[in-house]
Coordinates of C-alpha atoms in Angstrom, one line a residue:
X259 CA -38.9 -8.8 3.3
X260 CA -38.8 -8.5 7.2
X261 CA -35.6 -8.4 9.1
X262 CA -35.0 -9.4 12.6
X263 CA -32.3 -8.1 14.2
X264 CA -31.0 -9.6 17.5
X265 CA -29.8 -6.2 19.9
X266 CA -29.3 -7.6 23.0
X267 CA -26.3 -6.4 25.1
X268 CA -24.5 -9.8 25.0
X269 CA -21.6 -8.0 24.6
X270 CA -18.7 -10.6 22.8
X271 CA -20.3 -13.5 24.7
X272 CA -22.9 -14.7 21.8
X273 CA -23.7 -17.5 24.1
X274 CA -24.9 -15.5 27.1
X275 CA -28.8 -17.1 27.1
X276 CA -27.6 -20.4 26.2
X277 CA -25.5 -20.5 29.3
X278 CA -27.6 -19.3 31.4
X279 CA -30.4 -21.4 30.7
X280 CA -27.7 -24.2 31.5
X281 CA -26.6 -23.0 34.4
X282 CA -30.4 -23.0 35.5
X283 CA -30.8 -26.8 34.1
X284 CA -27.9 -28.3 36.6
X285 CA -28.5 -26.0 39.3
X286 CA -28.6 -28.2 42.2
X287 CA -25.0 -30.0 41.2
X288 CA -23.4 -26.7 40.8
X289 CA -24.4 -25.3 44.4
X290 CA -23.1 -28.6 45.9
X291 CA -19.9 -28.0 43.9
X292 CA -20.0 -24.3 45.1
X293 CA -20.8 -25.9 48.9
X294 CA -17.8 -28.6 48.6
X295 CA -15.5 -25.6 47.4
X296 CA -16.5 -23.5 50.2
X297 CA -14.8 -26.1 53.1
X298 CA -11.3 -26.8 50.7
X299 CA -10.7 -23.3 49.7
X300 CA -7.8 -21.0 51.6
X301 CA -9.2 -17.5 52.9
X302 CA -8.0 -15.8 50.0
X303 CA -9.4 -17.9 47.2
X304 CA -13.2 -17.8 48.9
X305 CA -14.6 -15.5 45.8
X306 CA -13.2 -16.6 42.8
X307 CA -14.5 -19.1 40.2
X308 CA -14.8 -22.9 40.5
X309 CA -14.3 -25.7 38.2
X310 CA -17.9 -28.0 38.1
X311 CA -17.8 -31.3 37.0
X312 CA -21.4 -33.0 36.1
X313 CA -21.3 -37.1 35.5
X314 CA -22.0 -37.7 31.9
X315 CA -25.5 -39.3 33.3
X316 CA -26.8 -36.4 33.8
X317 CA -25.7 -34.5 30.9
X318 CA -27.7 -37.0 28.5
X319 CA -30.2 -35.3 25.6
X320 CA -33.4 -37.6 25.4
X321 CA -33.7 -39.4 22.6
X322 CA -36.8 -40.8 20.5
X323 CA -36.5 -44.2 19.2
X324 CA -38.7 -47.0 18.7
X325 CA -40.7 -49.1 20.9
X326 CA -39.9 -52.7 21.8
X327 CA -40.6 -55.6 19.6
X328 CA -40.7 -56.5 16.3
X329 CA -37.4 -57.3 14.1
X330 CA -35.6 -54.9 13.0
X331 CA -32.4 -55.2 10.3
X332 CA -29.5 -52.8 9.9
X333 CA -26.8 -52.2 7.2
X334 CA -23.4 -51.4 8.9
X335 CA -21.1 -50.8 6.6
X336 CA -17.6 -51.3 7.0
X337 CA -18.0 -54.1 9.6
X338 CA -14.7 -56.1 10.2
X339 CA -15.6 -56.9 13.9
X340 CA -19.2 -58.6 14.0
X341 CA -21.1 -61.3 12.4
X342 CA -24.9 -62.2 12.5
X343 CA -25.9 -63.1 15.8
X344 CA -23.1 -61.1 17.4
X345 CA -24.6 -58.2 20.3
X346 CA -23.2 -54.6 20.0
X347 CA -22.6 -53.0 23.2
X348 CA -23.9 -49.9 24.0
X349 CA -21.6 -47.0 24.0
X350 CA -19.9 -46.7 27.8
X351 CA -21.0 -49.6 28.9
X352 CA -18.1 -52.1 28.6
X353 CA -15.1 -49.7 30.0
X354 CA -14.7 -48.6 33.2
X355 CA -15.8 -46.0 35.6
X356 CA -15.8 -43.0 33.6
X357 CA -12.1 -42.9 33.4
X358 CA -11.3 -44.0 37.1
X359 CA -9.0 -47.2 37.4
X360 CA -7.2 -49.3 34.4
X361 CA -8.5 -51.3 32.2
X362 CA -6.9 -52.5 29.2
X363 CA -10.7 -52.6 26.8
X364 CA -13.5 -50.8 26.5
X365 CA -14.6 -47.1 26.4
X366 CA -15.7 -44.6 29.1
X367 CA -16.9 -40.7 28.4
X368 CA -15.4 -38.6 30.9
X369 CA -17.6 -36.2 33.1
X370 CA -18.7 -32.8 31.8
X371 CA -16.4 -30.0 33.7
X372 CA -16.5 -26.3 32.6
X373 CA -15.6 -22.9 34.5
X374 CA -18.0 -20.8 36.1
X375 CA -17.2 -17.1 37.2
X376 CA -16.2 -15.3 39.9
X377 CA -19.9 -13.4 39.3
X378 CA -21.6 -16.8 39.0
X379 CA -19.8 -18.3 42.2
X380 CA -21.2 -15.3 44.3
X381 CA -24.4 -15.7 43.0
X382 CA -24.7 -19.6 43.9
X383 CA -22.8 -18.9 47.3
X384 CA -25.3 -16.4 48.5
X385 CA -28.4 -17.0 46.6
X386 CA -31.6 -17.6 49.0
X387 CA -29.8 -15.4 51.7
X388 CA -31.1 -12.3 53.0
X389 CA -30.1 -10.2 56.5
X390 CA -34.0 -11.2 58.7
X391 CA -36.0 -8.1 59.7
X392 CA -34.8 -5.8 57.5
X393 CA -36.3 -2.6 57.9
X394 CA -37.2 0.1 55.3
X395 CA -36.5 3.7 56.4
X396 CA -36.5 6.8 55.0
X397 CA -33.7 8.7 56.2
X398 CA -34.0 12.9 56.8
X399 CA -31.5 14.7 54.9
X400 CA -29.9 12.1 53.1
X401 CA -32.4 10.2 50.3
X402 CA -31.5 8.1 47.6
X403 CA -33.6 8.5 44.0
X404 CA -34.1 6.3 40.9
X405 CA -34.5 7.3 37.5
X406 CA -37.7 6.4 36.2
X407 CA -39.3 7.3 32.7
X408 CA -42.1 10.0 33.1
X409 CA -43.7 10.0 29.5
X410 CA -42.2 12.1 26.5
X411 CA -40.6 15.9 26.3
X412 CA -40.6 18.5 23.8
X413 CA -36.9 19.2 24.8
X414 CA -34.2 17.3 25.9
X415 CA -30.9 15.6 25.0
X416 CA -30.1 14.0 21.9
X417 CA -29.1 10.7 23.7
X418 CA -32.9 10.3 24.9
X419 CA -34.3 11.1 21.5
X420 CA -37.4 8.5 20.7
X421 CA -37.2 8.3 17.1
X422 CA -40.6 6.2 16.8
X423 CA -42.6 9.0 18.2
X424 CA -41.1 11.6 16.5
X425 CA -41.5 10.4 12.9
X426 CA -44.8 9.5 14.2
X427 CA -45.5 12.9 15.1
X428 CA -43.9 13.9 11.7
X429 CA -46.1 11.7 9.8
X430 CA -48.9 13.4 11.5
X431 CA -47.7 16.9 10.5
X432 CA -47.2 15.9 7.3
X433 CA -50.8 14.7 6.8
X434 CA -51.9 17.8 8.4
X435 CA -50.3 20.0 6.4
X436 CA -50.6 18.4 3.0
X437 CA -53.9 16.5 2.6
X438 CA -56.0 19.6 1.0
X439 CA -53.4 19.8 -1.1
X440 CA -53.1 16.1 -1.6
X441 CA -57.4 15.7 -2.3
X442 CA -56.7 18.8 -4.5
X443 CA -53.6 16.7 -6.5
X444 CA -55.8 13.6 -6.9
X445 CA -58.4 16.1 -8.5
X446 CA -56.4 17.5 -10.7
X447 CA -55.1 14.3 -11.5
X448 CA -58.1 13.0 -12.5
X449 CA -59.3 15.7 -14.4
X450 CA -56.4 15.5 -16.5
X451 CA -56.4 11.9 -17.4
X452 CA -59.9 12.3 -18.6
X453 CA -58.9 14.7 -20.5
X454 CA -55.9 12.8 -21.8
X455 CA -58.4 10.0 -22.6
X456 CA -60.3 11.9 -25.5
X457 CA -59.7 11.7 -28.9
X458 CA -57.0 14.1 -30.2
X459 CA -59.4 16.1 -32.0
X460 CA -61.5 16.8 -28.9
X461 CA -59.0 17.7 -26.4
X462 CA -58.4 20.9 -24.8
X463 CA -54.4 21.3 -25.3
X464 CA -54.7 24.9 -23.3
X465 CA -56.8 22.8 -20.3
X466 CA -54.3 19.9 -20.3
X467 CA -51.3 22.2 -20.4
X468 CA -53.0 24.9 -17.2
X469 CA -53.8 20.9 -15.5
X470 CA -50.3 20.2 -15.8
X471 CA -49.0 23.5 -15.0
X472 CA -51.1 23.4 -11.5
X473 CA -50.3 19.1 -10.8
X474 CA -46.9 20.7 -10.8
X475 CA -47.5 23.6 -9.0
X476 CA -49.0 21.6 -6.5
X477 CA -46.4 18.5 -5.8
X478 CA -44.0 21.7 -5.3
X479 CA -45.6 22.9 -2.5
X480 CA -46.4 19.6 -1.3
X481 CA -42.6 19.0 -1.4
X482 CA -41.6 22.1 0.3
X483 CA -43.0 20.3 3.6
X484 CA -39.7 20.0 5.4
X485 CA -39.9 15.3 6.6
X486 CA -38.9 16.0 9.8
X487 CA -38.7 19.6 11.8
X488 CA -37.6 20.4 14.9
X489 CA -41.0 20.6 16.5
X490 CA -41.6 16.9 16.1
X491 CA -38.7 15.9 17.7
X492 CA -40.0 13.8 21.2
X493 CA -37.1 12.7 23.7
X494 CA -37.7 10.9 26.7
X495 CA -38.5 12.2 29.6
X496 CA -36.5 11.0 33.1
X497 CA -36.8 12.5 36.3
X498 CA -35.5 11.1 39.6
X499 CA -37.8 10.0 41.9
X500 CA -36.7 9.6 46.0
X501 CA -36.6 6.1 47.3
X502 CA -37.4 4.6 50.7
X503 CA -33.6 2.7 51.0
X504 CA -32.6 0.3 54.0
X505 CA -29.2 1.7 55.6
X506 CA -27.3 -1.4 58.1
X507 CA -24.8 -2.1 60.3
X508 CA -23.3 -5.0 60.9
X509 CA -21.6 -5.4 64.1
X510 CA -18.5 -8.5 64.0
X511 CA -17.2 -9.2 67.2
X512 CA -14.4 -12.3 67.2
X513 CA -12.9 -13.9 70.1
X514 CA -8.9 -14.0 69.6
X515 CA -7.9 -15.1 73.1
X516 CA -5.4 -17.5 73.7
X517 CA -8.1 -20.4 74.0
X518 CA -8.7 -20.1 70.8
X519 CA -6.1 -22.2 68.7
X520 CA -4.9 -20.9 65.1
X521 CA -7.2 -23.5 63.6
X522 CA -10.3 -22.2 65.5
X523 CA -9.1 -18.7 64.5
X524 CA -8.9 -19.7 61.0
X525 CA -12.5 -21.0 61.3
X526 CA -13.9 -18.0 62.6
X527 CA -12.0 -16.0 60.0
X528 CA -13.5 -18.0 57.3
X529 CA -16.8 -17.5 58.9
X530 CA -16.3 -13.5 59.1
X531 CA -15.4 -13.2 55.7
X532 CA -18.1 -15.4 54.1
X533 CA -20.5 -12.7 56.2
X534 CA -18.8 -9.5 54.5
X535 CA -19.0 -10.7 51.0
X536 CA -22.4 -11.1 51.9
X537 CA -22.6 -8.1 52.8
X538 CA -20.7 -6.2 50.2
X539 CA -22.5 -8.2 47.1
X540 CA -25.8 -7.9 48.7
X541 CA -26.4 -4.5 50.1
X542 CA -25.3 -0.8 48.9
X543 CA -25.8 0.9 52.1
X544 CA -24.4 -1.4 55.0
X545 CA -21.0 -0.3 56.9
X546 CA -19.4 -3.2 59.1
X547 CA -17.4 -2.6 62.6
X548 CA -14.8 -4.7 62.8
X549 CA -14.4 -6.0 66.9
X550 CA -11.9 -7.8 68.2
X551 CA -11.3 -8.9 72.0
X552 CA -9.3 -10.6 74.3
X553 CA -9.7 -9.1 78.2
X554 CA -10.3 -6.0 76.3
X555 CA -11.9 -4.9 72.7
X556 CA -10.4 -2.8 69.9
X557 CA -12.4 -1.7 67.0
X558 CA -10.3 -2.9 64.3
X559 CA -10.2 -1.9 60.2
X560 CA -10.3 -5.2 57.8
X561 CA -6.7 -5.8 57.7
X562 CA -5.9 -5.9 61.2
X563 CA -9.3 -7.9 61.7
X564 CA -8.4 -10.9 59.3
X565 CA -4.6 -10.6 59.7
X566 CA -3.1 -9.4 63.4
X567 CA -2.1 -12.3 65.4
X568 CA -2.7 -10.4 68.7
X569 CA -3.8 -12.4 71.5
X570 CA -4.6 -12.7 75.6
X571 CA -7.2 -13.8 78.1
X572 CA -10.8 -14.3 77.5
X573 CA -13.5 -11.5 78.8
X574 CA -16.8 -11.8 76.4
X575 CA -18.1 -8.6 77.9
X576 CA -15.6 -6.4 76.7
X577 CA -16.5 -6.4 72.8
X578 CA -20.5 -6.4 74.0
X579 CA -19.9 -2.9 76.2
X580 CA -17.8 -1.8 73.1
X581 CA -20.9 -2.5 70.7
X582 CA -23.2 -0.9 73.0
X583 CA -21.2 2.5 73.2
X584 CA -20.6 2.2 69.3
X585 CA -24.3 1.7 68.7
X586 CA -25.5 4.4 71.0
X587 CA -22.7 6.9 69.5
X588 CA -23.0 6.3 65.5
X589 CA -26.2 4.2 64.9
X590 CA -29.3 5.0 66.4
X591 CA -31.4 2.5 65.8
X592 CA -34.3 5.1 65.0
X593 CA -32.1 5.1 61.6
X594 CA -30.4 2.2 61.1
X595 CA -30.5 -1.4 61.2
X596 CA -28.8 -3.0 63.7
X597 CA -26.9 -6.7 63.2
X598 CA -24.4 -8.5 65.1
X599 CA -22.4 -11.6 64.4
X600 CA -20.3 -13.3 67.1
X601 CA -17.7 -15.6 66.9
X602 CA -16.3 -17.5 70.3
X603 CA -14.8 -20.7 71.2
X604 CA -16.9 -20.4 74.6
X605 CA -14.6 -20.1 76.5
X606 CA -14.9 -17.5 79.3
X607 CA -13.3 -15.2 82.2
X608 CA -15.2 -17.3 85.2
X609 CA -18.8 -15.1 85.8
X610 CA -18.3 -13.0 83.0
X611 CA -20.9 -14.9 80.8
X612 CA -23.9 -13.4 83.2
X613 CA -22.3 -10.0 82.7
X614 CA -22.8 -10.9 79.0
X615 CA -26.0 -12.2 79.4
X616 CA -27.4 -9.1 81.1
X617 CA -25.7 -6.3 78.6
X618 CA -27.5 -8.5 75.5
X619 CA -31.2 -8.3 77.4
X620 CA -30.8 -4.8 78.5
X621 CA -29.1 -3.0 76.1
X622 CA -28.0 -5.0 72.9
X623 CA -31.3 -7.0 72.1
X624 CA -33.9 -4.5 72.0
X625 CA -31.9 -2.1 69.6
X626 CA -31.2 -4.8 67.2
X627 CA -32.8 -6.6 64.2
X628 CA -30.7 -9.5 64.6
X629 CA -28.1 -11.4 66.4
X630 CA -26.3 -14.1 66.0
X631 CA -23.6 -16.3 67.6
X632 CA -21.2 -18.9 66.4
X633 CA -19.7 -21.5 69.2
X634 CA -16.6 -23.0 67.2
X635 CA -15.2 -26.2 69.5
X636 CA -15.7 -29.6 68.7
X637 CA -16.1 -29.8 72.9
X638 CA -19.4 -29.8 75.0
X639 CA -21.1 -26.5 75.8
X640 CA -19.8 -23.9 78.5
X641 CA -21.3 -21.0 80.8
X642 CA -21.5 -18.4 78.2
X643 CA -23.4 -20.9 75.8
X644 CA -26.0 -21.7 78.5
X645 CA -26.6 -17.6 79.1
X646 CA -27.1 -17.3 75.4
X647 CA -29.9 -20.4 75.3
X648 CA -31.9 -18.2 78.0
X649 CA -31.2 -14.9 75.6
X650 CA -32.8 -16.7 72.2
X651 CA -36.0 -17.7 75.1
X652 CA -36.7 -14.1 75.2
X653 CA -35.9 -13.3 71.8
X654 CA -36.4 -15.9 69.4
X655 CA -36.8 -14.6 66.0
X656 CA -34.3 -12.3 66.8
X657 CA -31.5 -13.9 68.0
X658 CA -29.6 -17.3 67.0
X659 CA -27.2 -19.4 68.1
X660 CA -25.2 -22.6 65.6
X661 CA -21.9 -24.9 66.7
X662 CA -19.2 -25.3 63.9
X663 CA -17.1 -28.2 64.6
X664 CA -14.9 -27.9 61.7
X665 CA -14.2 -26.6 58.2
X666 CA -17.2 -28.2 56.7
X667 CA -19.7 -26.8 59.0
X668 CA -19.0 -23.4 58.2
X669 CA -21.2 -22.7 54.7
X670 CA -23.8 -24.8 56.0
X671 CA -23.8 -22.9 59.3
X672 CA -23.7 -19.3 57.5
X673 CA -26.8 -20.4 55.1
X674 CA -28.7 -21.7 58.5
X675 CA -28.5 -18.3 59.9
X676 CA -29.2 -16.3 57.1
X677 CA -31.6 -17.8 55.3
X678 CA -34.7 -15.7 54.0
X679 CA -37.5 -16.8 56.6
X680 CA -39.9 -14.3 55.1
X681 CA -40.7 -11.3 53.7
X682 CA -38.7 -8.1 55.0
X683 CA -41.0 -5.5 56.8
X684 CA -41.5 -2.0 55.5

């Protein structure tokens, strides 16, 4: 009898497949659950898990039944409610809307609503998104390597033994070593039970007895051939093989000045940190600078980015000249690849917008893979908005520009600009 034995890594979760193959079947009502939780959430709560609720309509097995027509009895027993003519109503149909408002008859079924993980909310959130024109290099001095198998060894660790090929190989020593001795046996064996066969007063007891004596002889050396030595043991063989792997920066720059009101903050805040759990879910090797400006930039760690309320004027240029020197002191973009995210209300220190314009053409733009700028204000376009147009002119797959008007704009927004628009070059 045949055994099949079920060694998947499931771990305690027996219900691993099942789940995910439902979590594939109601994809689409589970990202707009993870979109609609994306505007209500607090900055804090942004990565953990969600409650989904699916409407009972859309949870329904198909059923087969028969077609319409023809008369058709049935028995119910127990009836104290109905008599012959009387329609049944279907189940649902005669309460109220799934459970929303009273009514004092009828039934309802409520909507479906289970728990997805923090894991499973991260993987809806960002799924589809990818940083454009990512660039494969292989950097000098400092290469990552994968494991890979590379055929079987003679030596090696017990943890990477491969037990089919060595009792395979055993098997073949085995045959090897035994089958003269085996054609020999069935020879002997043959011989004797011939013999054996004849009447008692024409057998040869001294022939039967030196048969015997050599069968035995035989299955004794056959026997002494160890099942398994320590020349048929195979292992595995691994050996680490170097990797072309895509090192990035990511360059946040966030406007704190006074224009911008602690809602707007907030807004760009939420923005910022959608952008680094991209970031951190989606890429080993990327390192983010954290910029913040007023008249003048600081490069800040995460804490003080997300949390210190300092504030002052509005001058653009200041956290753009700061990029620049960063870029041109720590990542040269023969090595790495360069991203930027800004976030601004627009406002600006009178012609300081040109002054931004011009660093971004000259010495931003050409260095960079992408670039992209967030206008959060619910007001019409300024200055430093119109420089920008004339900046995604010149450089259009390379630099973008969205407006967030308020909390609901911002996941939308962040999936516009980083959406995978094609395959990444190598």
């Amino acid at each position: 009898m045949s055994y099949i034995i079920d060694r998947r890594l499931n771990g305690k979760k027996k219900s691993t497949v099942n789940r995910q193959r439902f979590l594939r079947r109601y994809k689409a009502h589970i990202k707009k659950a993870v979109g609609d939780a994306m505007n209500n959430r607090s900055i804090m709560d942004m990565d953990k898990g969600e409650r989904i609720s699916i409407p009972t309509r859309d949870i329904n097995e198909p059923l087969l039944s028969h077609g319409t027509g023809g008369h058709i009895e049935h028995i119910l027993p127990g009836n104290r409610e109905f008599t012959t003519g009387d329609r049944i109503p279907r189940q649902g149909q005669s309460g109220g809307d799934n459970g929303s408002g009273a009514s004092d008859s009828g039934e309802g079924v409520d909507e479906f609503v289970f728990q997805i993980s923090q894991e499973e909310f991260l993987n809806f959130m960002f799924e589809g998104l990818q940083l454009p024109n990512m660039v494969k290099q292989q950097l000098a001095g400092n290469t990552a390597f994968r494991v890979i198998r590379a055929g079987i060894s003679n030596e090696g660790t017990p943890g990477r033994l491969n037990v089919i090929r060595s009792l395979r190989a055993a098997h073949a020593r085995r045959i090897a070593l035994t089958s003269s001795k085996r054609r020999k046996l069935r020879v002997l064996e043959t011989a004797l039970a011939q013999e054996e066969k004849k009447d008692l007063a024409l057998r040869d007891q001294r022939q039967i007895e030196a048969l015997k004596s050599d069968i035995s002889e035989l299955r004794k050396r056959i026997g002494r051939v160890p099942f398994l030595d320590d020349f048929d043991l195979k292992y595995n063989l691994l050996i680490r093989q170097p990797k072309p792997r895509s090192r990035a920066v990511m360059f946040c720059l966030m406007d704190v000045s006074g224009s911008m009101n602690q809602a707007t903050k907030d807004m760009a805040k939420r923005f910022f940190l959608l952008l680094y759990l991209f970031l951190q879910r989606s890429y080993e090797y990327t390192e983010v600078v954290f910029i913040r400006h007023h008249t003048s930039a600081k490069e800040v760690d995460e804490e003080e980015f997300f949390y210190s309320r300092e504030t002052g004027g509005t001058i653009v240029s200041s956290a753009l000249k700061l990029m620049r020197r960063i870029m041109h002191e720590r990542y040269p973009d023969s090595e790495w690849n360069i991203y930027g995210a800004q976030a601004s209300d627009g406002d600006n220190w009178n012609d300081d917008s040109s002054t931004c314009h011009k660093i971004l053409i000259d010495d931003i733009m050409p260095h960079v893979q992408y670039y992209s700028y967030v206008e959060i204000t619910p007001r019409d376009h300024q200055a430093l908005w119109d420089e920008y147009e004339s900046v995604r002119t010149l450089f259009p797959s390379h630099f973008a520009m969205e407006q967030i008007v308020g909390v609901q704009d911002i996941y939308p927004v962040f999936r516009q600009l980083f959406s995978q628009k094609g395959t990444a070059r190598c």
